[in-house]
Amino acid sequence: MIDDGCRLACAGVKTNRILPILLTCAVLGLAACGDEKPSTTAGPAATSASATPSSAAPSPSAAAAVSDKELCTAAEKINKDMRAKLMTAVQSGGDLTKQTGAILTELGDRVTQLAGTAGDGKTATALKEFAAEAAKAGSAPDPGTAADNPAMEKASKDINAACKTAGAPTTF
């Protein structure tokens, strides 16, 4: 860390790479302040829904049993987990580009796995689009900049809209 009295930065990391990530985290954090009721009532469902992907993926009949609300609750848990990992990466002072890429790739993988438990509704489609964009950004040379694109923003808005309709608001 560099602390010259005017700024605090990680050595070897350009601030133009950190800024989009921090802004995204700030916006997502502020958006999460809106309606806290769904997160308290849907807490136990997240555990059962997040356990569903590994056991239900092979069975089409089991996949149909996952509701949009359960998808959204599980997706929000994944999103919060990944935001926490991102904040830890920013604070650790390591290779932020590499860590951001790994986090986005894991986010894409986990959301893909979750979307595989769903049908073809708006929520599942939005999750699949978001997962593809996150994976693409994760494998880019500059993942932070790659994640800041209109397609990922649209997929995020689509998830939020579908989940709000399902009764389990998210903050993608």
PDB file of C-alpha atoms in Angstrom:
ATOM      1  CA  MET A   1       0.000   0.000   0.000  1.00  0.00           C
ATOM      2  CA  ILE A   2       1.133   3.490  -0.807  1.00  0.00           C
ATOM      3  CA  ASP A   3       0.131   6.214   1.632  1.00  0.00           C
ATOM      4  CA  ASP A   4       1.683   9.526   0.629  1.00  0.00           C
ATOM      5  CA  GLY A   5      -0.711  11.652   2.697  1.00  0.00           C
ATOM      6  CA  CYS A   6      -2.858  12.500  -0.341  1.00  0.00           C
ATOM      7  CA  ARG A   7      -3.917   9.081  -1.529  1.00  0.00           C
ATOM      8  CA  LEU A   8      -4.009   5.477  -0.504  1.00  0.00           C
ATOM      9  CA  ALA A   9      -3.270   2.983  -3.270  1.00  0.00           C
ATOM     10  CA  CYS A  10      -1.946  -0.485  -3.961  1.00  0.00           C
ATOM     11  CA  ALA A  11       1.490  -0.602  -5.531  1.00  0.00           C
ATOM     12  CA  GLY A  12       1.393  -1.607  -9.188  1.00  0.00           C
ATOM     13  CA  VAL A  13      -2.369  -1.167  -9.561  1.00  0.00           C
ATOM     14  CA  LYS A  14      -3.664   1.650 -11.706  1.00  0.00           C
ATOM     15  CA  THR A  15      -6.438   3.589 -10.052  1.00  0.00           C
ATOM     16  CA  ASN A  16      -8.426   3.562 -13.281  1.00  0.00           C
ATOM     17  CA  ARG A  17      -8.821  -0.200 -12.804  1.00  0.00           C
ATOM     18  CA  ILE A  18      -9.943   0.050  -9.197  1.00  0.00           C
ATOM     19  CA  LEU A  19     -12.392   2.899  -9.726  1.00  0.00           C
ATOM     20  CA  PRO A  20     -14.996   0.948 -11.784  1.00  0.00           C
ATOM     21  CA  ILE A  21     -14.878  -1.897  -9.275  1.00  0.00           C
ATOM     22  CA  LEU A  22     -15.268   0.350  -6.249  1.00  0.00           C
ATOM     23  CA  LEU A  23     -18.042   2.331  -7.922  1.00  0.00           C
ATOM     24  CA  THR A  24     -19.878  -0.880  -8.745  1.00  0.00           C
ATOM     25  CA  CYS A  25     -19.548  -2.056  -5.142  1.00  0.00           C
ATOM     26  CA  ALA A  26     -20.750   1.315  -3.851  1.00  0.00           C
ATOM     27  CA  VAL A  27     -23.772   1.357  -6.152  1.00  0.00           C
ATOM     28  CA  LEU A  28     -24.653  -2.240  -5.304  1.00  0.00           C
ATOM     29  CA  GLY A  29     -24.236  -1.490  -1.618  1.00  0.00           C
ATOM     30  CA  LEU A  30     -26.528   1.530  -1.809  1.00  0.00           C
ATOM     31  CA  ALA A  31     -29.092  -0.392  -3.831  1.00  0.00           C
ATOM     32  CA  ALA A  32     -29.138  -3.056  -1.128  1.00  0.00           C
ATOM     33  CA  CYS A  33     -30.326  -0.487   1.419  1.00  0.00           C
ATOM     34  CA  GLY A  34     -33.789  -0.270  -0.141  1.00  0.00           C
ATOM     35  CA  ASP A  35     -36.004  -3.127   1.027  1.00  0.00           C
ATOM     36  CA  GLU A  36     -34.694  -5.429   3.732  1.00  0.00           C
ATOM     37  CA  LYS A  37     -37.865  -7.519   4.239  1.00  0.00           C
ATOM     38  CA  PRO A  38     -37.175 -10.180   1.557  1.00  0.00           C
ATOM     39  CA  SER A  39     -33.700 -10.973   2.866  1.00  0.00           C
ATOM     40  CA  THR A  40     -34.968 -11.746   6.375  1.00  0.00           C
ATOM     41  CA  THR A  41     -37.914 -13.845   5.272  1.00  0.00           C
ATOM     42  CA  ALA A  42     -36.060 -15.665   2.529  1.00  0.00           C
ATOM     43  CA  GLY A  43     -32.894 -16.488   4.483  1.00  0.00           C
ATOM     44  CA  PRO A  44     -33.611 -20.189   5.060  1.00  0.00           C
ATOM     45  CA  ALA A  45     -34.690 -20.659   1.439  1.00  0.00           C
ATOM     46  CA  ALA A  46     -31.235 -19.554   0.264  1.00  0.00           C
ATOM     47  CA  THR A  47     -29.643 -22.496   2.007  1.00  0.00           C
ATOM     48  CA  SER A  48     -31.974 -25.037   0.442  1.00  0.00           C
ATOM     49  CA  ALA A  49     -31.850 -23.357  -2.976  1.00  0.00           C
ATOM     50  CA  SER A  50     -28.058 -23.127  -3.003  1.00  0.00           C
ATOM     51  CA  ALA A  51     -27.845 -26.814  -2.148  1.00  0.00           C
ATOM     52  CA  THR A  52     -30.231 -27.669  -4.981  1.00  0.00           C
ATOM     53  CA  PRO A  53     -27.850 -27.159  -7.952  1.00  0.00           C
ATOM     54  CA  SER A  54     -25.568 -30.086  -7.147  1.00  0.00           C
ATOM     55  CA  SER A  55     -28.387 -32.548  -6.511  1.00  0.00           C
ATOM     56  CA  ALA A  56     -31.003 -31.337  -9.004  1.00  0.00           C
ATOM     57  CA  ALA A  57     -28.936 -30.533 -12.104  1.00  0.00           C
ATOM     58  CA  PRO A  58     -29.218 -34.007 -13.703  1.00  0.00           C
ATOM     59  CA  SER A  59     -32.961 -34.381 -13.128  1.00  0.00           C
ATOM     60  CA  PRO A  60     -35.264 -32.279 -15.351  1.00  0.00           C
ATOM     61  CA  SER A  61     -38.246 -32.893 -13.067  1.00  0.00           C
ATOM     62  CA  ALA A  62     -36.300 -31.636 -10.049  1.00  0.00           C
ATOM     63  CA  ALA A  63     -35.110 -28.594 -12.021  1.00  0.00           C
ATOM     64  CA  ALA A  64     -38.691 -27.592 -12.742  1.00  0.00           C
ATOM     65  CA  ALA A  65     -39.395 -27.490  -9.002  1.00  0.00           C
ATOM     66  CA  VAL A  66     -37.153 -24.443  -8.423  1.00  0.00           C
ATOM     67  CA  SER A  67     -39.297 -21.308  -8.311  1.00  0.00           C
ATOM     68  CA  ASP A  68     -38.195 -17.885  -9.504  1.00  0.00           C
ATOM     69  CA  LYS A  69     -38.251 -16.669  -5.910  1.00  0.00           C
ATOM     70  CA  GLU A  70     -35.869 -19.467  -4.864  1.00  0.00           C
ATOM     71  CA  LEU A  71     -33.630 -18.684  -7.846  1.00  0.00           C
ATOM     72  CA  CYS A  72     -33.512 -15.030  -6.910  1.00  0.00           C
ATOM     73  CA  THR A  73     -32.801 -15.729  -3.257  1.00  0.00           C
ATOM     74  CA  ALA A  74     -29.948 -18.074  -4.162  1.00  0.00           C
ATOM     75  CA  ALA A  75     -28.626 -15.641  -6.801  1.00  0.00           C
ATOM     76  CA  GLU A  76     -28.574 -12.798  -4.275  1.00  0.00           C
ATOM     77  CA  LYS A  77     -26.604 -14.986  -1.847  1.00  0.00           C
ATOM     78  CA  ILE A  78     -24.060 -15.744  -4.582  1.00  0.00           C
ATOM     79  CA  ASN A  79     -23.870 -12.048  -5.448  1.00  0.00           C
ATOM     80  CA  LYS A  80     -23.242 -11.082  -1.811  1.00  0.00           C
ATOM     81  CA  ASP A  81     -20.579 -13.784  -1.446  1.00  0.00           C
ATOM     82  CA  MET A  82     -18.767 -12.517  -4.537  1.00  0.00           C
ATOM     83  CA  ARG A  83     -18.990  -8.870  -3.413  1.00  0.00           C
ATOM     84  CA  ALA A  84     -17.431  -9.876  -0.088  1.00  0.00           C
ATOM     85  CA  LYS A  85     -14.624 -11.672  -1.949  1.00  0.00           C
ATOM     86  CA  LEU A  86     -14.096  -8.598  -4.115  1.00  0.00           C
ATOM     87  CA  MET A  87     -13.838  -6.311  -1.089  1.00  0.00           C
ATOM     88  CA  THR A  88     -11.357  -8.713   0.511  1.00  0.00           C
ATOM     89  CA  ALA A  89      -9.310  -8.715  -2.700  1.00  0.00           C
ATOM     90  CA  VAL A  90      -9.273  -4.909  -2.837  1.00  0.00           C
ATOM     91  CA  GLN A  91      -8.184  -4.709   0.804  1.00  0.00           C
ATOM     92  CA  SER A  92      -5.543  -7.452   0.529  1.00  0.00           C
ATOM     93  CA  GLY A  93      -3.322  -5.474  -1.820  1.00  0.00           C
ATOM     94  CA  GLY A  94      -2.467  -8.437  -4.084  1.00  0.00           C
ATOM     95  CA  ASP A  95      -2.744  -8.659  -7.860  1.00  0.00           C
ATOM     96  CA  LEU A  96      -6.184  -7.088  -8.199  1.00  0.00           C
ATOM     97  CA  THR A  97      -6.492  -7.834 -11.909  1.00  0.00           C
ATOM     98  CA  LYS A  98      -5.896 -11.555 -11.384  1.00  0.00           C
ATOM     99  CA  GLN A  99      -8.132 -11.699  -8.306  1.00  0.00           C
ATOM    100  CA  THR A 100     -10.948  -9.804 -10.025  1.00  0.00           C
ATOM    101  CA  GLY A 101     -10.751 -12.184 -12.972  1.00  0.00           C
ATOM    102  CA  ALA A 102     -10.982 -15.197 -10.669  1.00  0.00           C
ATOM    103  CA  ILE A 103     -13.934 -13.690  -8.780  1.00  0.00           C
ATOM    104  CA  LEU A 104     -15.843 -12.878 -11.977  1.00  0.00           C
ATOM    105  CA  THR A 105     -15.145 -16.357 -13.351  1.00  0.00           C
ATOM    106  CA  GLU A 106     -16.402 -17.960 -10.128  1.00  0.00           C
ATOM    107  CA  LEU A 107     -19.457 -15.688 -10.194  1.00  0.00           C
ATOM    108  CA  GLY A 108     -20.198 -16.778 -13.760  1.00  0.00           C
ATOM    109  CA  ASP A 109     -19.743 -20.453 -12.882  1.00  0.00           C
ATOM    110  CA  ARG A 110     -21.954 -20.314  -9.797  1.00  0.00           C
ATOM    111  CA  VAL A 111     -24.722 -18.378 -11.551  1.00  0.00           C
ATOM    112  CA  THR A 112     -24.546 -20.782 -14.525  1.00  0.00           C
ATOM    113  CA  GLN A 113     -24.927 -23.724 -12.166  1.00  0.00           C
ATOM    114  CA  LEU A 114     -27.863 -22.027 -10.447  1.00  0.00           C
ATOM    115  CA  ALA A 115     -29.560 -21.149 -13.755  1.00  0.00           C
ATOM    116  CA  GLY A 116     -29.224 -24.810 -14.769  1.00  0.00           C
ATOM    117  CA  THR A 117     -31.746 -25.690 -12.056  1.00  0.00           C
ATOM    118  CA  ALA A 118     -34.402 -23.473 -13.634  1.00  0.00           C
ATOM    119  CA  GLY A 119     -36.665 -23.563 -16.634  1.00  0.00           C
ATOM    120  CA  ASP A 120     -36.741 -21.002 -19.422  1.00  0.00           C
ATOM    121  CA  GLY A 121     -38.462 -18.110 -17.652  1.00  0.00           C
ATOM    122  CA  LYS A 122     -37.318 -14.497 -17.532  1.00  0.00           C
ATOM    123  CA  THR A 123     -35.328 -15.031 -14.342  1.00  0.00           C
ATOM    124  CA  ALA A 124     -33.438 -18.047 -15.685  1.00  0.00           C
ATOM    125  CA  THR A 125     -32.746 -16.294 -19.001  1.00  0.00           C
ATOM    126  CA  ALA A 126     -31.428 -13.190 -17.230  1.00  0.00           C
ATOM    127  CA  LEU A 127     -29.228 -15.319 -14.954  1.00  0.00           C
ATOM    128  CA  LYS A 128     -27.790 -17.197 -17.949  1.00  0.00           C
ATOM    129  CA  GLU A 129     -27.027 -13.934 -19.774  1.00  0.00           C
ATOM    130  CA  PHE A 130     -25.404 -12.460 -16.678  1.00  0.00           C
ATOM    131  CA  ALA A 131     -23.343 -15.611 -16.103  1.00  0.00           C
ATOM    132  CA  ALA A 132     -22.062 -15.515 -19.679  1.00  0.00           C
ATOM    133  CA  GLU A 133     -21.063 -11.853 -19.346  1.00  0.00           C
ATOM    134  CA  ALA A 134     -19.366 -12.447 -15.969  1.00  0.00           C
ATOM    135  CA  ALA A 135     -17.391 -15.394 -17.377  1.00  0.00           C
ATOM    136  CA  LYS A 136     -16.390 -13.353 -20.419  1.00  0.00           C
ATOM    137  CA  ALA A 137     -15.228 -10.467 -18.223  1.00  0.00           C
ATOM    138  CA  GLY A 138     -13.390 -12.866 -15.898  1.00  0.00           C
ATOM    139  CA  SER A 139     -11.273 -14.196 -18.746  1.00  0.00           C
ATOM    140  CA  ALA A 140     -10.489 -10.755 -20.201  1.00  0.00           C
ATOM    141  CA  PRO A 141      -7.006  -9.212 -19.773  1.00  0.00           C
ATOM    142  CA  ASP A 142      -8.567  -6.378 -17.724  1.00  0.00           C
ATOM    143  CA  PRO A 143     -11.591  -7.938 -15.957  1.00  0.00           C
ATOM    144  CA  GLY A 144     -12.640  -4.780 -14.099  1.00  0.00           C
ATOM    145  CA  THR A 145     -12.987  -2.802 -17.303  1.00  0.00           C
ATOM    146  CA  ALA A 146     -14.499  -5.739 -19.192  1.00  0.00           C
ATOM    147  CA  ALA A 147     -17.216  -6.105 -16.555  1.00  0.00           C
ATOM    148  CA  ASP A 148     -18.215  -2.478 -17.047  1.00  0.00           C
ATOM    149  CA  ASN A 149     -20.160  -2.981 -20.282  1.00  0.00           C
ATOM    150  CA  PRO A 150     -23.731  -2.415 -21.496  1.00  0.00           C
ATOM    151  CA  ALA A 151     -24.511  -6.143 -21.918  1.00  0.00           C
ATOM    152  CA  MET A 152     -23.604  -6.936 -18.302  1.00  0.00           C
ATOM    153  CA  GLU A 153     -25.509  -3.884 -17.091  1.00  0.00           C
ATOM    154  CA  LYS A 154     -28.594  -4.992 -19.068  1.00  0.00           C
ATOM    155  CA  ALA A 155     -28.352  -8.542 -17.714  1.00  0.00           C
ATOM    156  CA  SER A 156     -28.068  -7.135 -14.174  1.00  0.00           C
ATOM    157  CA  LYS A 157     -31.141  -4.954 -14.666  1.00  0.00           C
ATOM    158  CA  ASP A 158     -33.043  -7.898 -16.153  1.00  0.00           C
ATOM    159  CA  ILE A 159     -32.228 -10.053 -13.104  1.00  0.00           C
ATOM    160  CA  ASN A 160     -33.289  -7.282 -10.735  1.00  0.00           C
ATOM    161  CA  ALA A 161     -36.570  -6.726 -12.605  1.00  0.00           C
ATOM    162  CA  ALA A 162     -37.417 -10.438 -12.820  1.00  0.00           C
ATOM    163  CA  CYS A 163     -36.581 -11.007  -9.171  1.00  0.00           C
ATOM    164  CA  LYS A 164     -38.579  -7.992  -8.038  1.00  0.00           C
ATOM    165  CA  THR A 165     -41.565  -9.447  -9.901  1.00  0.00           C
ATOM    166  CA  ALA A 166     -40.928 -12.828  -8.253  1.00  0.00           C
ATOM    167  CA  GLY A 167     -41.007 -11.207  -4.807  1.00  0.00           C
ATOM    168  CA  ALA A 168     -37.309 -11.580  -3.983  1.00  0.00           C
ATOM    169  CA  PRO A 169     -35.516  -8.351  -4.989  1.00  0.00           C
ATOM    170  CA  THR A 170     -31.833  -8.561  -5.881  1.00  0.00           C
ATOM    171  CA  THR A 171     -29.034  -6.012  -6.238  1.00  0.00           C
ATOM    172  CA  PHE A 172     -27.048  -7.146  -9.274  1.00  0.00           C
TER     173      PHE A 172
END
